Every structure is written in structure tokens, then in C-alpha cells.
Tab-separated table of C-alpha atoms in Angstrom:
chain	number	residue	atom	x	y	z
O	290	UNK	CA	15.574	13.488	-19.130
O	291	UNK	CA	16.561	14.157	-15.548
O	292	UNK	CA	16.868	10.448	-15.005
O	293	UNK	CA	19.828	10.437	-17.340
O	294	UNK	CA	21.706	12.880	-15.350
O	295	UNK	CA	23.060	11.229	-12.253
O	296	UNK	CA	26.375	9.809	-10.913
O	297	UNK	CA	29.165	7.047	-10.163
O	298	UNK	CA	30.292	3.352	-9.203
O	299	UNK	CA	31.951	-0.014	-10.334
O	300	UNK	CA	34.390	-2.759	-9.416
O	301	UNK	CA	35.771	-6.269	-9.489
O	302	UNK	CA	38.542	-8.522	-8.202
O	303	UNK	CA	41.573	-9.188	-10.378
O	304	UNK	CA	41.274	-12.933	-10.183
O	305	UNK	CA	37.604	-12.753	-10.867
O	306	UNK	CA	37.783	-11.069	-14.259
O	307	UNK	CA	39.764	-11.468	-17.439
O	308	UNK	CA	43.246	-9.920	-17.208
O	309	UNK	CA	42.902	-8.070	-20.443
O	310	UNK	CA	44.666	-4.812	-20.267
O	311	UNK	CA	42.853	-1.619	-21.493
O	312	UNK	CA	45.059	0.853	-19.535
O	313	UNK	CA	45.807	2.903	-22.704
O	314	UNK	CA	42.231	3.768	-23.159
O	315	UNK	CA	41.651	7.365	-24.088
O	316	UNK	CA	38.766	9.752	-24.185
O	317	UNK	CA	36.155	8.445	-26.576
O	318	UNK	CA	37.211	4.818	-26.297
O	319	UNK	CA	34.163	2.483	-25.799
O	320	UNK	CA	33.928	-1.002	-24.266
O	321	UNK	CA	30.887	-3.095	-25.141
O	322	UNK	CA	29.423	-5.748	-22.725
O	323	UNK	CA	27.088	-8.414	-24.273
O	324	UNK	CA	24.854	-10.949	-22.501
O	325	UNK	CA	25.964	-14.406	-23.407
O	326	UNK	CA	22.475	-15.603	-24.317
O	327	UNK	CA	21.764	-13.000	-27.038
O	328	UNK	CA	20.905	-14.328	-30.500
O	329	UNK	CA	23.207	-13.372	-33.350
O	330	UNK	CA	20.508	-10.994	-34.600
O	331	UNK	CA	19.731	-9.438	-31.201
O	332	UNK	CA	23.509	-8.943	-30.791
O	333	UNK	CA	23.732	-7.296	-34.075
O	334	UNK	CA	20.841	-5.081	-33.325
O	335	UNK	CA	22.123	-4.059	-29.959
O	336	UNK	CA	25.523	-3.210	-31.281
O	337	UNK	CA	23.896	-0.894	-33.860
O	338	UNK	CA	21.671	0.671	-31.221
O	339	UNK	CA	24.674	1.383	-28.909
O	340	UNK	CA	26.549	2.943	-31.802
O	341	UNK	CA	29.463	0.535	-31.099
O	342	UNK	CA	32.620	1.795	-32.868
O	343	UNK	CA	34.228	-0.671	-35.249
O	344	UNK	CA	36.881	-2.645	-33.543
O	345	UNK	CA	35.716	-1.690	-30.055
O	346	UNK	CA	36.636	-3.920	-27.152
O	347	UNK	CA	33.807	-6.548	-26.377
O	348	UNK	CA	33.156	-8.430	-23.212
O	349	UNK	CA	30.694	-11.311	-22.895
O	350	UNK	CA	28.715	-11.679	-19.614
O	351	UNK	CA	27.301	-15.199	-18.532
O	352	UNK	CA	24.353	-15.945	-16.466
O	353	UNK	CA	26.684	-17.966	-14.084
O	354	UNK	CA	28.633	-14.645	-13.426
O	355	UNK	CA	25.413	-12.975	-12.686
O	356	UNK	CA	24.502	-15.480	-10.003
O	357	UNK	CA	28.050	-15.497	-8.649
O	358	UNK	CA	28.247	-11.757	-7.962
O	359	UNK	CA	24.603	-10.990	-7.333
O	360	UNK	CA	23.165	-14.285	-5.957
O	361	UNK	CA	23.794	-13.263	-2.317
O	362	UNK	CA	21.478	-10.287	-2.663
O	363	UNK	CA	18.910	-10.976	-5.378
O	364	UNK	CA	16.487	-13.930	-5.594
O	365	UNK	CA	17.376	-16.400	-8.375
O	366	UNK	CA	14.077	-15.629	-10.106
O	367	UNK	CA	15.040	-12.026	-10.410
O	368	UNK	CA	18.421	-12.765	-11.975
O	369	UNK	CA	16.871	-15.525	-14.258
O	370	UNK	CA	18.588	-18.041	-16.324
O	371	UNK	CA	19.838	-16.043	-19.182
O	372	UNK	CA	22.267	-13.186	-19.606
O	373	UNK	CA	20.616	-10.622	-21.909
O	374	UNK	CA	21.165	-7.022	-20.850
O	375	UNK	CA	24.081	-5.404	-22.469
O	376	UNK	CA	25.956	-2.087	-22.125
O	377	UNK	CA	28.462	0.462	-23.534
O	378	UNK	CA	30.777	2.354	-21.389
O	379	UNK	CA	32.576	5.385	-23.094
O	380	UNK	CA	35.533	7.098	-21.460
O	381	UNK	CA	34.958	10.867	-21.059
O	382	UNK	CA	37.352	13.675	-20.370
O	383	UNK	CA	38.557	14.179	-16.782
O	384	UNK	CA	36.155	15.977	-14.588
O	385	UNK	CA	33.038	15.393	-16.875
O	386	UNK	CA	31.384	13.157	-14.239
O	387	UNK	CA	29.212	9.976	-14.846
O	388	UNK	CA	26.055	9.820	-16.916
O	389	UNK	CA	23.815	6.775	-17.488
O	390	UNK	CA	20.818	6.047	-19.849
O	391	UNK	CA	18.838	2.792	-19.990
O	392	UNK	CA	16.501	1.060	-22.456
O	393	UNK	CA	14.227	-1.915	-21.748
O	394	UNK	CA	15.601	-2.194	-18.201
O	395	UNK	CA	12.673	-2.809	-15.691
O	396	UNK	CA	14.374	-3.328	-12.311
O	397	UNK	CA	17.598	-1.352	-12.137
O	398	UNK	CA	17.023	2.245	-12.774
O	399	UNK	CA	19.540	4.811	-14.088
O	400	UNK	CA	19.965	6.264	-10.632
O	401	UNK	CA	20.451	2.768	-8.931
O	402	UNK	CA	23.304	2.049	-11.336
O	403	UNK	CA	24.941	5.232	-10.656
O	404	UNK	CA	24.544	5.419	-6.987
O	405	UNK	CA	25.996	1.878	-6.874
O	406	UNK	CA	28.788	2.955	-9.348
O	407	UNK	CA	29.662	5.988	-7.163
O	408	UNK	CA	30.362	3.720	-4.167
O	409	UNK	CA	33.240	2.147	-5.980
O	410	UNK	CA	34.531	5.419	-7.388
O	411	UNK	CA	33.726	5.168	-11.083
O	412	UNK	CA	33.986	8.525	-12.766
O	413	UNK	CA	34.269	10.313	-16.035
O	414	UNK	CA	32.220	7.962	-18.273
O	415	UNK	CA	29.002	7.754	-20.272
O	416	UNK	CA	27.024	4.443	-19.915
O	417	UNK	CA	24.247	3.097	-21.978
O	418	UNK	CA	22.441	-0.130	-20.833
O	419	UNK	CA	20.033	-1.779	-23.093
O	420	UNK	CA	18.319	-5.080	-24.026
O	421	UNK	CA	16.226	-6.417	-27.043
O	422	UNK	CA	13.206	-6.606	-24.607
O	423	UNK	CA	12.436	-5.777	-21.082
O	424	UNK	CA	14.819	-7.495	-18.508
O	425	UNK	CA	16.031	-6.876	-14.942
O	426	UNK	CA	19.398	-5.383	-16.058
O	427	UNK	CA	21.592	-7.544	-13.755
O	428	UNK	CA	23.765	-8.904	-16.717
O	429	UNK	CA	24.604	-5.355	-17.734
O	430	UNK	CA	25.686	-4.545	-14.103
O	431	UNK	CA	27.937	-7.551	-13.998
O	432	UNK	CA	29.378	-6.491	-17.390
O	433	UNK	CA	30.043	-2.992	-16.262
O	434	UNK	CA	32.045	-4.124	-13.284
O	435	UNK	CA	34.188	-6.218	-15.703
O	436	UNK	CA	34.506	-3.390	-18.363
O	437	UNK	CA	35.455	-0.773	-15.795
O	438	UNK	CA	38.279	-2.782	-14.405
O	439	UNK	CA	39.664	-3.306	-17.766
O	440	UNK	CA	39.425	0.267	-18.563
O	441	UNK	CA	41.155	1.443	-15.281
O	442	UNK	CA	43.473	-1.529	-15.265
O	443	UNK	CA	42.917	-1.663	-11.482
O	444	UNK	CA	42.040	-4.596	-9.252
O	445	UNK	CA	39.208	-3.428	-6.909
O	446	UNK	CA	38.895	-5.318	-3.717
O	447	UNK	CA	36.266	-8.046	-3.586
O	448	UNK	CA	34.672	-6.455	-0.510
O	449	UNK	CA	34.196	-3.134	-2.295
O	450	UNK	CA	32.460	-5.023	-5.060
O	451	UNK	CA	30.151	-6.830	-2.684
O	452	UNK	CA	29.107	-3.626	-0.849
O	453	UNK	CA	28.319	-1.884	-4.152
O	454	UNK	CA	26.162	-4.754	-5.319
O	455	UNK	CA	24.479	-4.914	-1.898
O	456	UNK	CA	23.710	-1.065	-2.245
O	457	UNK	CA	22.122	-1.516	-5.654
O	458	UNK	CA	19.818	-4.378	-4.353
O	459	UNK	CA	19.120	-2.549	-1.142
O	460	UNK	CA	17.953	0.468	-3.128
O	461	UNK	CA	15.892	-1.505	-5.552
O	462	UNK	CA	14.079	-3.282	-2.801
O	463	UNK	CA	13.539	0.109	-1.032
O	464	UNK	CA	12.271	1.397	-4.228
O	465	UNK	CA	9.679	-1.215	-4.413
O	466	UNK	CA	8.109	0.177	-1.323
O	467	UNK	CA	8.713	3.898	-1.415
O	468	UNK	CA	9.133	4.545	-5.089
O	469	UNK	CA	12.251	4.135	-7.196
O	470	UNK	CA	12.995	7.907	-7.378
O	471	UNK	CA	12.508	8.354	-3.628
O	472	UNK	CA	14.839	5.456	-2.950
O	473	UNK	CA	17.602	6.741	-5.108
O	474	UNK	CA	17.131	10.372	-3.932
O	475	UNK	CA	17.507	9.037	-0.353
O	476	UNK	CA	20.718	7.291	-1.059
O	477	UNK	CA	22.181	10.242	-2.766
O	478	UNK	CA	21.142	12.662	0.000
O	479	UNK	CA	22.731	10.370	2.724
O	480	UNK	CA	26.019	10.338	0.767
O	481	UNK	CA	25.866	13.965	0.257
O	482	UNK	CA	25.483	14.624	3.842
O	483	UNK	CA	28.417	12.277	4.695
O	484	UNK	CA	30.599	13.913	1.961
O	485	UNK	CA	29.914	17.328	3.475
O	486	UNK	CA	29.921	16.592	7.187
O	487	UNK	CA	32.006	13.329	7.600
O	488	UNK	CA	31.043	9.755	8.400
O	489	UNK	CA	28.936	9.351	11.551
O	490	UNK	CA	30.960	7.777	14.348
O	491	UNK	CA	28.191	5.658	16.078
O	492	UNK	CA	25.107	3.721	14.924
O	493	UNK	CA	23.038	6.189	16.832
O	494	UNK	CA	24.564	9.071	14.703
O	495	UNK	CA	24.009	7.119	11.642
O	496	UNK	CA	20.460	6.384	12.453
O	497	UNK	CA	19.801	10.117	13.206
O	498	UNK	CA	21.333	10.997	9.785
O	499	UNK	CA	19.252	8.574	7.750
O	500	UNK	CA	16.120	9.570	9.605
O	501	UNK	CA	16.862	13.282	8.890
O	502	UNK	CA	17.334	12.663	5.228
O	503	UNK	CA	14.188	10.562	4.921
O	504	UNK	CA	12.226	13.195	6.785
O	505	UNK	CA	13.608	15.944	4.480
O	506	UNK	CA	12.472	13.858	1.486
O	507	UNK	CA	8.993	13.088	3.119
O	508	UNK	CA	9.867	9.407	3.089
O	509	UNK	CA	8.701	7.057	5.862
O	510	UNK	CA	10.903	4.148	6.710
O	511	UNK	CA	10.044	1.011	8.506
O	512	UNK	CA	12.369	-0.148	11.198
O	513	UNK	CA	13.426	-2.984	8.912
O	514	UNK	CA	14.328	-0.528	6.168
O	515	UNK	CA	16.144	1.840	8.577
O	516	UNK	CA	18.163	-1.079	10.064
O	517	UNK	CA	18.999	-2.311	6.451
O	518	UNK	CA	20.420	1.225	5.591
O	519	UNK	CA	22.381	1.326	8.872
O	520	UNK	CA	23.913	-1.991	8.023
O	521	UNK	CA	24.788	-0.992	4.563
O	522	UNK	CA	26.473	2.244	5.429
O	523	UNK	CA	28.342	0.648	8.252
O	524	UNK	CA	29.837	-1.677	5.554
O	525	UNK	CA	30.683	1.377	3.504
O	526	UNK	CA	32.578	2.709	6.440
O	527	UNK	CA	34.522	-0.431	6.681
O	528	UNK	CA	35.725	-0.287	2.978
O	529	UNK	CA	37.046	3.252	3.388
O	530	UNK	CA	35.171	4.936	0.548
O	531	UNK	CA	36.620	8.183	-0.828
O	532	UNK	CA	33.802	10.388	0.298
O	533	UNK	CA	35.392	13.599	-1.135
O	534	UNK	CA	35.174	11.903	-4.564
O	535	UNK	CA	31.572	10.892	-3.961
O	536	UNK	CA	30.718	14.450	-3.008
O	537	UNK	CA	32.423	15.770	-6.243
O	538	UNK	CA	30.525	13.368	-8.392
O	539	UNK	CA	27.226	14.404	-6.713
O	540	UNK	CA	28.087	18.016	-7.456
O	541	UNK	CA	28.790	17.303	-11.043
O	542	UNK	CA	25.349	15.696	-11.384
O	543	UNK	CA	23.709	18.667	-9.846
O	544	UNK	CA	25.631	20.919	-12.364
O	545	UNK	CA	24.445	18.770	-15.285
O	546	UNK	CA	20.648	18.930	-14.113
O	547	UNK	CA	21.071	22.830	-13.650
O	548	UNK	CA	22.793	23.367	-17.062
O	549	UNK	CA	20.186	21.287	-18.831
O	550	UNK	CA	17.298	23.273	-17.124
O	551	UNK	CA	18.991	26.614	-18.179
O	552	UNK	CA	19.639	25.508	-21.623
O	553	UNK	CA	17.445	26.141	-24.701
O	554	UNK	CA	16.589	22.396	-24.824
O	555	UNK	CA	15.673	22.576	-21.063
O	556	UNK	CA	13.642	25.596	-21.358
O	557	UNK	CA	11.754	23.929	-24.204
O	558	UNK	CA	11.221	20.910	-22.036
O	559	UNK	CA	9.809	22.916	-19.215
O	560	UNK	CA	7.490	24.855	-21.555
O	561	UNK	CA	6.129	21.446	-22.904
O	562	UNK	CA	5.526	20.399	-19.374
O	563	UNK	CA	3.730	23.716	-18.471
O	564	UNK	CA	1.560	23.470	-21.661
O	565	UNK	CA	0.767	19.688	-20.848
O	566	UNK	CA	-0.568	20.711	-17.405
O	567	UNK	CA	-2.532	23.557	-18.800
O	568	UNK	CA	-4.179	21.364	-21.404
O	569	UNK	CA	-4.860	18.739	-18.720
O	570	UNK	CA	-6.414	21.418	-16.467
O	571	UNK	CA	-8.534	22.689	-19.292
O	572	UNK	CA	-9.760	19.245	-20.139
O	573	UNK	CA	-10.772	18.617	-16.530
O	574	UNK	CA	-12.683	21.960	-16.403
O	575	UNK	CA	-14.423	21.078	-19.699
O	576	UNK	CA	-15.468	17.636	-18.380
O	577	UNK	CA	-17.110	19.102	-15.179
O	578	UNK	CA	-18.759	21.938	-16.924
O	579	UNK	CA	-20.020	19.830	-19.842
O	580	UNK	CA	-17.751	21.827	-22.290
O	581	UNK	CA	-19.362	25.208	-21.366
């Protein structure tokens, strides 16, 4: 449940994407992105799963587009030869923050989508990413970039899109080594520190910040991983990210998690977790005592 409650990003150059205008989009409007290689039946099933409103805007994403926008950061084998993953992005009221849920996505996690989305300034939307079977999720990412540009009717600079894509891939690769949740938590913590205290002026300051955040989360980084993060955040400095907005979106995510845990549903969830571990402990005791 907690994986669903995270934050924001998205982008695309005006010349790269269709010039369809959706500037008049209002709260509740939904844009659907569909992988080009879905069968008619798969497409029908996904539209039903996403509760796509009748007459909603639909965008098709091709495998060629995936390679064009992610090919510099992801091995061709990871992207694959077919565009399958699809998504729905629903506009929410101002100040509501960003929320993501995924299904059948095995490489890009909820947090990775949103940490990357945060970099480009996406906000106030609910996103659902899915596929008819397990896939990497890269087609959906490409589709979300296109969909958000149509929704906001803004041309986002190409260099911003490139950095956001690089962030997602850097986080995913780091997740392969330190764990997906640890990698996403580290990215969020670094951003939170920058939002609160400002952008480090030198590489030495940035290195110290990253090392501190990793230590606070009990994450051990190799020199290669550390240098990769320094390079990534230096690129973020160059594209003038609105860190105040990033910090605001992080706070909204924290509020959503807190509100969930304090809700009746959240308390029920915690009670179920407690009962599970009690039952597990009793089972272990029973095993070692022969059931006595």
C-alpha cells in the first residue's frame, strides 16, 4: 500500500510529440496511453482494467519511441522489441500531489516512476501503469511523457526529459544492487535535503551530501555508484529544477502515508501485519518445541 503513495515527474519536447492540445483538461479528465503492439483483445482488457472513461483521449506509444528516448540509458534487451505497457493519467485538484500504482511492471517501480516524474515537475495527478503480462514498463514511461505534455500544453526542454530518463535508469540500476526500495528512498532523501538546504555548490559538497543520506539509510555505495549519483545531480543543477516544488511534492507524499496509517483502513492494515508476525512467531516456536 505504501508503494502507491509517492511523488512527481514528466516531460517531452514539442517537436518530438504530437501537437494535440489538451490545455482545457479539468479535474477528473483522463488520458490513456497504449502500447502499439497490444492485440485488440489486450487493448480492450486494459481499457477495462484502467476504467477508461468513454471518449477519453488515447495516445499510442511505439517501440521505436521507447528506443529513441531511453536507448541511451537502457540496454536494448531491456527495452525489448514491442511496446506493451500502458497507462492512465488522471488530473486531480490543485495541491493533491502525485500518486502511482502499477500492475505487471517488473523493472520500473512505483517510486522510480514518481521520483523521475518529480524531477520534471509533474504534479496533481493519479497514474496507473499496467500490462497484460509482466514487462519492464518502459513503454508506459514514454507514454506518460507524451500524455503530460498534452495535458499541460507545455513544451518541456529536451535536456530536462533526458535527465529525468537518466534518473529513472540510474535508480533502477542502483536498485538492482541495494534493493529497489532503498534506491528510491535514497533518491527521495537526497532531493529532500536539497529542497530544504539548497543545492550543493561543489562536487565535494554534493559527495558529502550523498554519502550522508546513504549512511542515514544504512546503504553502502561503491565508488562507481557514488560517482554516478554525483554526475546525475550535477546534471539536475544544470537544468534549474524547481526544488521548492520538489520539496512540496515530497511533503505531500509524506502526508498521504501519514493519513493512511492514521485512517481506519491503515489501522486495520497495521493490525493485520501485527497478527501475521504473531502467527509466524508462534509457528516458529511450535516447530522448535515439537508443538508442545
